[in-house]
């Protein structure tokens, strides 16, 4: 997930939230996420992204991202953390399966607990290596982990965008000063046509179309 300025102190004390096994001592807390259509109570912990509050960019994506589509059956949240995006998507798309994917084991355990605590049974929490390559996503949502570095970020996006359905799309939130516009250009030139849905709160919301024809953009 992308960082917002208000989250920096959490990261300095929590270590890398994109670590597979955080070593910082656990210190759970409960926060709330209130949207016009969904209210969630979420348990968070140190060693993951934005444990003190739902990140501004995440909330912006959930408020101004695309509306639910009844035909969507399989949706992914890449870098799900403790679950704010995945659980909102699960609430908004009760007939869909939401894959909440994250490398961080502590975050995955909390995401599973949060799904159960909020009565959402249509969430599948998984490490990246446990997601079958054969799964095709109708939609991907993500506040991507920009700070893993450009090469690692590009590899991450290639992997998941290649699993979009032909008519599918991805929806990303990226901070302007962390390279949102250059990322959009890279996505488009790499074969995934990308447009700016909205801009505000120091963030860009990007809509990314599936590659046509599939897989040619990964060369």
PDB file of C-alpha atoms in Angstrom:
ATOM      1  CA  UNK A   1       0.000   0.000   0.000  1.00  0.00           C
ATOM      2  CA  UNK A   2       1.098   3.522  -0.692  1.00  0.00           C
ATOM      3  CA  UNK A   3       2.159   5.723   2.178  1.00  0.00           C
ATOM      4  CA  UNK A   4       0.463   8.948   3.149  1.00  0.00           C
ATOM      5  CA  UNK A   5       2.299  11.669   5.070  1.00  0.00           C
ATOM      6  CA  UNK A   6       0.300  10.984   8.212  1.00  0.00           C
ATOM      7  CA  UNK A   7       1.540   7.401   8.327  1.00  0.00           C
ATOM      8  CA  UNK A   8       5.264   7.971   8.498  1.00  0.00           C
ATOM      9  CA  UNK A   9       5.625   7.640  12.279  1.00  0.00           C
ATOM     10  CA  UNK A  10       3.906   4.268  12.193  1.00  0.00           C
ATOM     11  CA  UNK A  11       6.371   2.972   9.599  1.00  0.00           C
ATOM     12  CA  UNK A  12       9.458   4.116  11.475  1.00  0.00           C
ATOM     13  CA  UNK A  13       8.361   2.152  14.535  1.00  0.00           C
ATOM     14  CA  UNK A  14       6.709  -0.794  12.822  1.00  0.00           C
ATOM     15  CA  UNK A  15       9.452  -1.823  10.417  1.00  0.00           C
ATOM     16  CA  UNK A  16       8.654  -2.700   6.819  1.00  0.00           C
ATOM     17  CA  UNK A  17       4.964  -3.479   6.498  1.00  0.00           C
ATOM     18  CA  UNK A  18       5.837  -5.494   3.377  1.00  0.00           C
ATOM     19  CA  UNK A  19       7.964  -7.955   5.396  1.00  0.00           C
ATOM     20  CA  UNK A  20       6.673 -11.519   5.373  1.00  0.00           C
ATOM     21  CA  UNK A  21       7.124 -11.935   9.130  1.00  0.00           C
ATOM     22  CA  UNK A  22       7.229  -8.662  11.105  1.00  0.00           C
ATOM     23  CA  UNK A  23       9.508  -8.812  14.131  1.00  0.00           C
ATOM     24  CA  UNK A  24       8.050  -5.856  16.025  1.00  0.00           C
ATOM     25  CA  UNK A  25       6.169  -6.629  19.219  1.00  0.00           C
ATOM     26  CA  UNK A  26       2.436  -6.998  18.807  1.00  0.00           C
ATOM     27  CA  UNK A  27       0.292  -4.108  20.034  1.00  0.00           C
ATOM     28  CA  UNK A  28      -3.227  -4.591  18.740  1.00  0.00           C
ATOM     29  CA  UNK A  29      -5.774  -1.809  18.589  1.00  0.00           C
ATOM     30  CA  UNK A  30      -9.268  -1.347  17.203  1.00  0.00           C
ATOM     31  CA  UNK A  31     -10.177   1.276  14.629  1.00  0.00           C
ATOM     32  CA  UNK A  32     -13.297   2.031  12.626  1.00  0.00           C
ATOM     33  CA  UNK A  33     -13.932   2.595   8.943  1.00  0.00           C
ATOM     34  CA  UNK A  34     -17.079   4.543   8.205  1.00  0.00           C
ATOM     35  CA  UNK A  35     -18.283   5.034   4.623  1.00  0.00           C
ATOM     36  CA  UNK A  36     -21.735   6.086   3.408  1.00  0.00           C
ATOM     37  CA  UNK A  37     -22.646   2.455   2.690  1.00  0.00           C
ATOM     38  CA  UNK A  38     -20.343   0.383   4.923  1.00  0.00           C
ATOM     39  CA  UNK A  39     -19.228   0.578   8.552  1.00  0.00           C
ATOM     40  CA  UNK A  40     -16.487  -1.767   9.747  1.00  0.00           C
ATOM     41  CA  UNK A  41     -14.658  -2.328  13.018  1.00  0.00           C
ATOM     42  CA  UNK A  42     -11.105  -3.455  12.338  1.00  0.00           C
ATOM     43  CA  UNK A  43      -8.364  -4.826  14.568  1.00  0.00           C
ATOM     44  CA  UNK A  44      -4.883  -3.639  13.564  1.00  0.00           C
ATOM     45  CA  UNK A  45      -1.371  -4.199  14.863  1.00  0.00           C
ATOM     46  CA  UNK A  46       2.178  -2.946  14.569  1.00  0.00           C
ATOM     47  CA  UNK A  47       4.267  -4.289  11.705  1.00  0.00           C
ATOM     48  CA  UNK A  48       1.705  -3.508   9.010  1.00  0.00           C
ATOM     49  CA  UNK A  49       0.567  -0.568   6.940  1.00  0.00           C
ATOM     50  CA  UNK A  50      -1.228   2.323   8.668  1.00  0.00           C
ATOM     51  CA  UNK A  51      -2.213   0.573  11.919  1.00  0.00           C
ATOM     52  CA  UNK A  52      -3.440   3.746  13.617  1.00  0.00           C
ATOM     53  CA  UNK A  53      -6.158   4.625  11.104  1.00  0.00           C
ATOM     54  CA  UNK A  54      -7.394   3.706   7.653  1.00  0.00           C
ATOM     55  CA  UNK A  55      -4.999   5.430   5.246  1.00  0.00           C
ATOM     56  CA  UNK A  56      -6.290   8.569   3.504  1.00  0.00           C
ATOM     57  CA  UNK A  57      -5.517   7.120   0.070  1.00  0.00           C
ATOM     58  CA  UNK A  58      -7.308   3.864   0.843  1.00  0.00           C
ATOM     59  CA  UNK A  59     -10.408   5.738   1.951  1.00  0.00           C
ATOM     60  CA  UNK A  60     -10.247   7.957  -1.156  1.00  0.00           C
ATOM     61  CA  UNK A  61     -10.173   4.857  -3.381  1.00  0.00           C
ATOM     62  CA  UNK A  62     -13.127   3.337  -1.534  1.00  0.00           C
ATOM     63  CA  UNK A  63     -15.147   6.560  -1.781  1.00  0.00           C
ATOM     64  CA  UNK A  64     -14.367   7.574  -5.369  1.00  0.00           C
ATOM     65  CA  UNK A  65     -13.434   4.287  -7.049  1.00  0.00           C
ATOM     66  CA  UNK A  66     -15.845   2.494  -9.406  1.00  0.00           C
ATOM     67  CA  UNK A  67     -19.257   1.325  -8.287  1.00  0.00           C
ATOM     68  CA  UNK A  68     -19.909  -2.355  -7.794  1.00  0.00           C
ATOM     69  CA  UNK A  69     -20.683  -4.384 -10.908  1.00  0.00           C
ATOM     70  CA  UNK A  70     -23.117  -7.299 -10.467  1.00  0.00           C
ATOM     71  CA  UNK A  71     -21.225  -9.358 -13.062  1.00  0.00           C
ATOM     72  CA  UNK A  72     -18.010  -9.298 -11.023  1.00  0.00           C
ATOM     73  CA  UNK A  73     -17.493 -12.710  -9.462  1.00  0.00           C
ATOM     74  CA  UNK A  74     -13.802 -12.784  -8.522  1.00  0.00           C
ATOM     75  CA  UNK A  75     -12.139  -9.639  -7.153  1.00  0.00           C
ATOM     76  CA  UNK A  76      -8.634  -9.167  -5.712  1.00  0.00           C
ATOM     77  CA  UNK A  77      -7.211  -6.713  -3.209  1.00  0.00           C
ATOM     78  CA  UNK A  78      -3.438  -6.682  -3.712  1.00  0.00           C
ATOM     79  CA  UNK A  79      -1.586  -5.670  -0.561  1.00  0.00           C
ATOM     80  CA  UNK A  80      -4.687  -6.159   1.543  1.00  0.00           C
ATOM     81  CA  UNK A  81      -3.080  -5.542   4.936  1.00  0.00           C
ATOM     82  CA  UNK A  82      -5.584  -5.940   7.757  1.00  0.00           C
ATOM     83  CA  UNK A  83      -8.391  -5.749   5.218  1.00  0.00           C
ATOM     84  CA  UNK A  84     -10.068  -2.353   4.783  1.00  0.00           C
ATOM     85  CA  UNK A  85     -10.371  -2.565   0.991  1.00  0.00           C
ATOM     86  CA  UNK A  86     -11.083  -6.295   0.819  1.00  0.00           C
ATOM     87  CA  UNK A  87     -13.762  -6.140   3.495  1.00  0.00           C
ATOM     88  CA  UNK A  88     -15.528  -3.162   1.951  1.00  0.00           C
ATOM     89  CA  UNK A  89     -15.498  -4.969  -1.401  1.00  0.00           C
ATOM     90  CA  UNK A  90     -16.878  -8.087   0.286  1.00  0.00           C
ATOM     91  CA  UNK A  91     -19.696  -6.060   1.796  1.00  0.00           C
ATOM     92  CA  UNK A  92     -20.492  -4.322  -1.489  1.00  0.00           C
ATOM     93  CA  UNK A  93     -20.253  -7.507  -3.578  1.00  0.00           C
ATOM     94  CA  UNK A  94     -21.888 -10.233  -1.477  1.00  0.00           C
ATOM     95  CA  UNK A  95     -22.122 -12.650  -4.415  1.00  0.00           C
ATOM     96  CA  UNK A  96     -18.440 -12.289  -5.343  1.00  0.00           C
ATOM     97  CA  UNK A  97     -15.344 -13.930  -3.887  1.00  0.00           C
ATOM     98  CA  UNK A  98     -12.792 -11.388  -2.652  1.00  0.00           C
ATOM     99  CA  UNK A  99      -9.154 -12.490  -2.609  1.00  0.00           C
ATOM    100  CA  UNK A 100      -7.247 -10.541   0.045  1.00  0.00           C
ATOM    101  CA  UNK A 101      -3.592 -10.995  -0.918  1.00  0.00           C
ATOM    102  CA  UNK A 102      -0.608  -9.887   1.166  1.00  0.00           C
ATOM    103  CA  UNK A 103       2.959 -11.026   1.867  1.00  0.00           C
ATOM    104  CA  UNK A 104       2.688 -10.022   5.540  1.00  0.00           C
ATOM    105  CA  UNK A 105       1.653 -13.006   7.667  1.00  0.00           C
ATOM    106  CA  UNK A 106       0.579 -10.889  10.639  1.00  0.00           C
ATOM    107  CA  UNK A 107      -1.602  -8.763   8.388  1.00  0.00           C
ATOM    108  CA  UNK A 108      -3.172 -11.832   6.784  1.00  0.00           C
ATOM    109  CA  UNK A 109      -4.123 -13.285  10.160  1.00  0.00           C
ATOM    110  CA  UNK A 110      -5.757 -10.014  11.175  1.00  0.00           C
ATOM    111  CA  UNK A 111      -7.528  -9.703   7.826  1.00  0.00           C
ATOM    112  CA  UNK A 112      -9.053 -13.145   8.373  1.00  0.00           C
ATOM    113  CA  UNK A 113     -10.095 -12.234  11.909  1.00  0.00           C
ATOM    114  CA  UNK A 114     -11.588  -8.947  10.720  1.00  0.00           C
ATOM    115  CA  UNK A 115     -13.571 -10.661   7.980  1.00  0.00           C
ATOM    116  CA  UNK A 116     -15.025 -13.102  10.504  1.00  0.00           C
ATOM    117  CA  UNK A 117     -15.706 -10.384  13.078  1.00  0.00           C
ATOM    118  CA  UNK A 118     -17.628  -8.355  10.509  1.00  0.00           C
ATOM    119  CA  UNK A 119     -19.621 -11.351   9.284  1.00  0.00           C
ATOM    120  CA  UNK A 120     -18.043 -11.449   5.827  1.00  0.00           C
ATOM    121  CA  UNK A 121     -17.705 -15.048   4.655  1.00  0.00           C
ATOM    122  CA  UNK A 122     -16.805 -14.275   1.033  1.00  0.00           C
ATOM    123  CA  UNK A 123     -13.185 -13.251   1.719  1.00  0.00           C
ATOM    124  CA  UNK A 124     -10.277 -15.571   0.896  1.00  0.00           C
ATOM    125  CA  UNK A 125      -7.053 -14.430   2.578  1.00  0.00           C
ATOM    126  CA  UNK A 126      -3.884 -15.646   0.873  1.00  0.00           C
ATOM    127  CA  UNK A 127      -0.156 -15.172   0.482  1.00  0.00           C
ATOM    128  CA  UNK A 128       0.815 -14.379  -3.128  1.00  0.00           C
ATOM    129  CA  UNK A 129       2.360 -17.802  -3.660  1.00  0.00           C
ATOM    130  CA  UNK A 130      -0.890 -19.485  -2.596  1.00  0.00           C
ATOM    131  CA  UNK A 131      -2.997 -17.842  -5.317  1.00  0.00           C
ATOM    132  CA  UNK A 132      -3.393 -20.212  -8.298  1.00  0.00           C
ATOM    133  CA  UNK A 133      -2.097 -18.835 -11.596  1.00  0.00           C
ATOM    134  CA  UNK A 134      -5.291 -20.110 -13.204  1.00  0.00           C
ATOM    135  CA  UNK A 135      -7.547 -17.665 -11.347  1.00  0.00           C
ATOM    136  CA  UNK A 136      -8.911 -14.857 -13.499  1.00  0.00           C
ATOM    137  CA  UNK A 137      -9.926 -11.646 -11.741  1.00  0.00           C
ATOM    138  CA  UNK A 138     -12.825  -9.537 -12.925  1.00  0.00           C
ATOM    139  CA  UNK A 139     -11.485  -6.618 -10.922  1.00  0.00           C
ATOM    140  CA  UNK A 140      -8.353  -5.750  -8.988  1.00  0.00           C
ATOM    141  CA  UNK A 141      -8.180  -3.049  -6.330  1.00  0.00           C
ATOM    142  CA  UNK A 142      -4.975  -1.903  -4.684  1.00  0.00           C
ATOM    143  CA  UNK A 143      -3.196   0.745  -2.681  1.00  0.00           C
ATOM    144  CA  UNK A 144       0.104  -0.680  -3.962  1.00  0.00           C
ATOM    145  CA  UNK A 145       3.310  -0.838  -1.905  1.00  0.00           C
ATOM    146  CA  UNK A 146       5.204   1.913  -3.718  1.00  0.00           C
ATOM    147  CA  UNK A 147       8.110   1.821  -1.270  1.00  0.00           C
ATOM    148  CA  UNK A 148       9.201  -1.691  -2.237  1.00  0.00           C
ATOM    149  CA  UNK A 149      11.019   0.010  -5.134  1.00  0.00           C
ATOM    150  CA  UNK A 150      10.226   0.533  -8.791  1.00  0.00           C
ATOM    151  CA  UNK A 151      11.482  -2.805 -10.123  1.00  0.00           C
ATOM    152  CA  UNK A 152       9.719  -4.845  -7.443  1.00  0.00           C
ATOM    153  CA  UNK A 153       6.538  -2.804  -7.901  1.00  0.00           C
ATOM    154  CA  UNK A 154       6.581  -3.373 -11.666  1.00  0.00           C
ATOM    155  CA  UNK A 155       7.070  -7.113 -11.138  1.00  0.00           C
ATOM    156  CA  UNK A 156       4.172  -7.175  -8.677  1.00  0.00           C
ATOM    157  CA  UNK A 157       1.858  -5.327 -11.042  1.00  0.00           C
ATOM    158  CA  UNK A 158       2.823  -7.483 -14.024  1.00  0.00           C
ATOM    159  CA  UNK A 159       2.047 -10.641 -12.084  1.00  0.00           C
ATOM    160  CA  UNK A 160      -1.449  -9.603 -11.037  1.00  0.00           C
ATOM    161  CA  UNK A 161      -2.503  -7.595 -14.098  1.00  0.00           C
ATOM    162  CA  UNK A 162      -1.747 -10.656 -16.214  1.00  0.00           C
ATOM    163  CA  UNK A 163      -4.533 -12.416 -14.300  1.00  0.00           C
ATOM    164  CA  UNK A 164      -7.211  -9.877 -15.249  1.00  0.00           C
ATOM    165  CA  UNK A 165     -10.138 -11.072 -17.326  1.00  0.00           C
ATOM    166  CA  UNK A 166     -10.141  -9.682 -20.908  1.00  0.00           C
ATOM    167  CA  UNK A 167     -12.823  -7.154 -19.951  1.00  0.00           C
ATOM    168  CA  UNK A 168     -11.522  -6.681 -16.426  1.00  0.00           C
ATOM    169  CA  UNK A 169      -9.819  -3.663 -14.899  1.00  0.00           C
ATOM    170  CA  UNK A 170      -7.652  -2.643 -11.967  1.00  0.00           C
ATOM    171  CA  UNK A 171      -8.167   0.380  -9.738  1.00  0.00           C
ATOM    172  CA  UNK A 172      -5.166   1.864  -7.947  1.00  0.00           C
ATOM    173  CA  UNK A 173      -4.520   4.776  -5.604  1.00  0.00           C
ATOM    174  CA  UNK A 174      -1.031   6.272  -5.703  1.00  0.00           C
ATOM    175  CA  UNK A 175       0.377   9.410  -4.110  1.00  0.00           C
ATOM    176  CA  UNK A 176       1.250  12.119  -6.601  1.00  0.00           C
ATOM    177  CA  UNK A 177       4.693  12.775  -5.117  1.00  0.00           C
ATOM    178  CA  UNK A 178       5.526   9.054  -5.090  1.00  0.00           C
ATOM    179  CA  UNK A 179       5.289   8.748  -8.858  1.00  0.00           C
ATOM    180  CA  UNK A 180       1.615   8.295  -9.727  1.00  0.00           C
ATOM    181  CA  UNK A 181       1.960   9.914 -13.145  1.00  0.00           C
ATOM    182  CA  UNK A 182       5.128   8.045 -14.132  1.00  0.00           C
ATOM    183  CA  UNK A 183       3.509   4.782 -13.009  1.00  0.00           C
ATOM    184  CA  UNK A 184       0.479   5.525 -15.172  1.00  0.00           C
ATOM    185  CA  UNK A 185       2.758   6.117 -18.162  1.00  0.00           C
ATOM    186  CA  UNK A 186       4.667   2.894 -17.509  1.00  0.00           C
ATOM    187  CA  UNK A 187       1.439   0.892 -17.267  1.00  0.00           C
ATOM    188  CA  UNK A 188       0.151   2.289 -20.556  1.00  0.00           C
ATOM    189  CA  UNK A 189       3.418   1.773 -22.450  1.00  0.00           C
ATOM    190  CA  UNK A 190       3.660  -1.758 -20.990  1.00  0.00           C
ATOM    191  CA  UNK A 191       0.335  -2.698 -22.535  1.00  0.00           C
ATOM    192  CA  UNK A 192      -2.247  -1.875 -19.843  1.00  0.00           C
ATOM    193  CA  UNK A 193      -4.078   1.293 -20.974  1.00  0.00           C
ATOM    194  CA  UNK A 194      -4.338   3.519 -17.905  1.00  0.00           C
ATOM    195  CA  UNK A 195      -6.470   6.583 -17.312  1.00  0.00           C
ATOM    196  CA  UNK A 196      -6.814   8.942 -14.375  1.00  0.00           C
ATOM    197  CA  UNK A 197     -10.188   8.528 -12.704  1.00  0.00           C
ATOM    198  CA  UNK A 198      -9.729  11.308 -10.162  1.00  0.00           C
ATOM    199  CA  UNK A 199      -7.123  13.471  -8.484  1.00  0.00           C
ATOM    200  CA  UNK A 200      -7.274  14.928  -5.000  1.00  0.00           C
ATOM    201  CA  UNK A 201      -6.050  14.674  -1.414  1.00  0.00           C
ATOM    202  CA  UNK A 202      -2.487  14.391  -2.830  1.00  0.00           C
ATOM    203  CA  UNK A 203      -3.446  11.173  -4.630  1.00  0.00           C
ATOM    204  CA  UNK A 204      -4.327   9.935  -8.091  1.00  0.00           C
ATOM    205  CA  UNK A 205      -6.927   7.251  -8.717  1.00  0.00           C
ATOM    206  CA  UNK A 206      -5.896   5.188 -11.747  1.00  0.00           C
ATOM    207  CA  UNK A 207      -8.070   2.872 -13.840  1.00  0.00           C
ATOM    208  CA  UNK A 208      -6.046   0.172 -15.590  1.00  0.00           C
ATOM    209  CA  UNK A 209      -7.529  -1.882 -18.428  1.00  0.00           C
ATOM    210  CA  UNK A 210      -6.571  -5.477 -19.141  1.00  0.00           C
ATOM    211  CA  UNK A 211      -3.869  -5.955 -21.764  1.00  0.00           C
ATOM    212  CA  UNK A 212      -5.094  -6.573 -25.311  1.00  0.00           C
ATOM    213  CA  UNK A 213      -4.042  -8.993 -26.626  1.00  0.00           C
ATOM    214  CA  UNK A 214      -3.253 -10.748 -23.329  1.00  0.00           C
ATOM    215  CA  UNK A 215       0.320 -11.234 -22.117  1.00  0.00           C
ATOM    216  CA  UNK A 216       2.099  -9.314 -24.888  1.00  0.00           C
ATOM    217  CA  UNK A 217       2.876  -6.536 -22.404  1.00  0.00           C
ATOM    218  CA  UNK A 218       5.088  -8.722 -20.236  1.00  0.00           C
ATOM    219  CA  UNK A 219       7.988  -8.930 -22.651  1.00  0.00           C
TER     220      UNK A 219
END
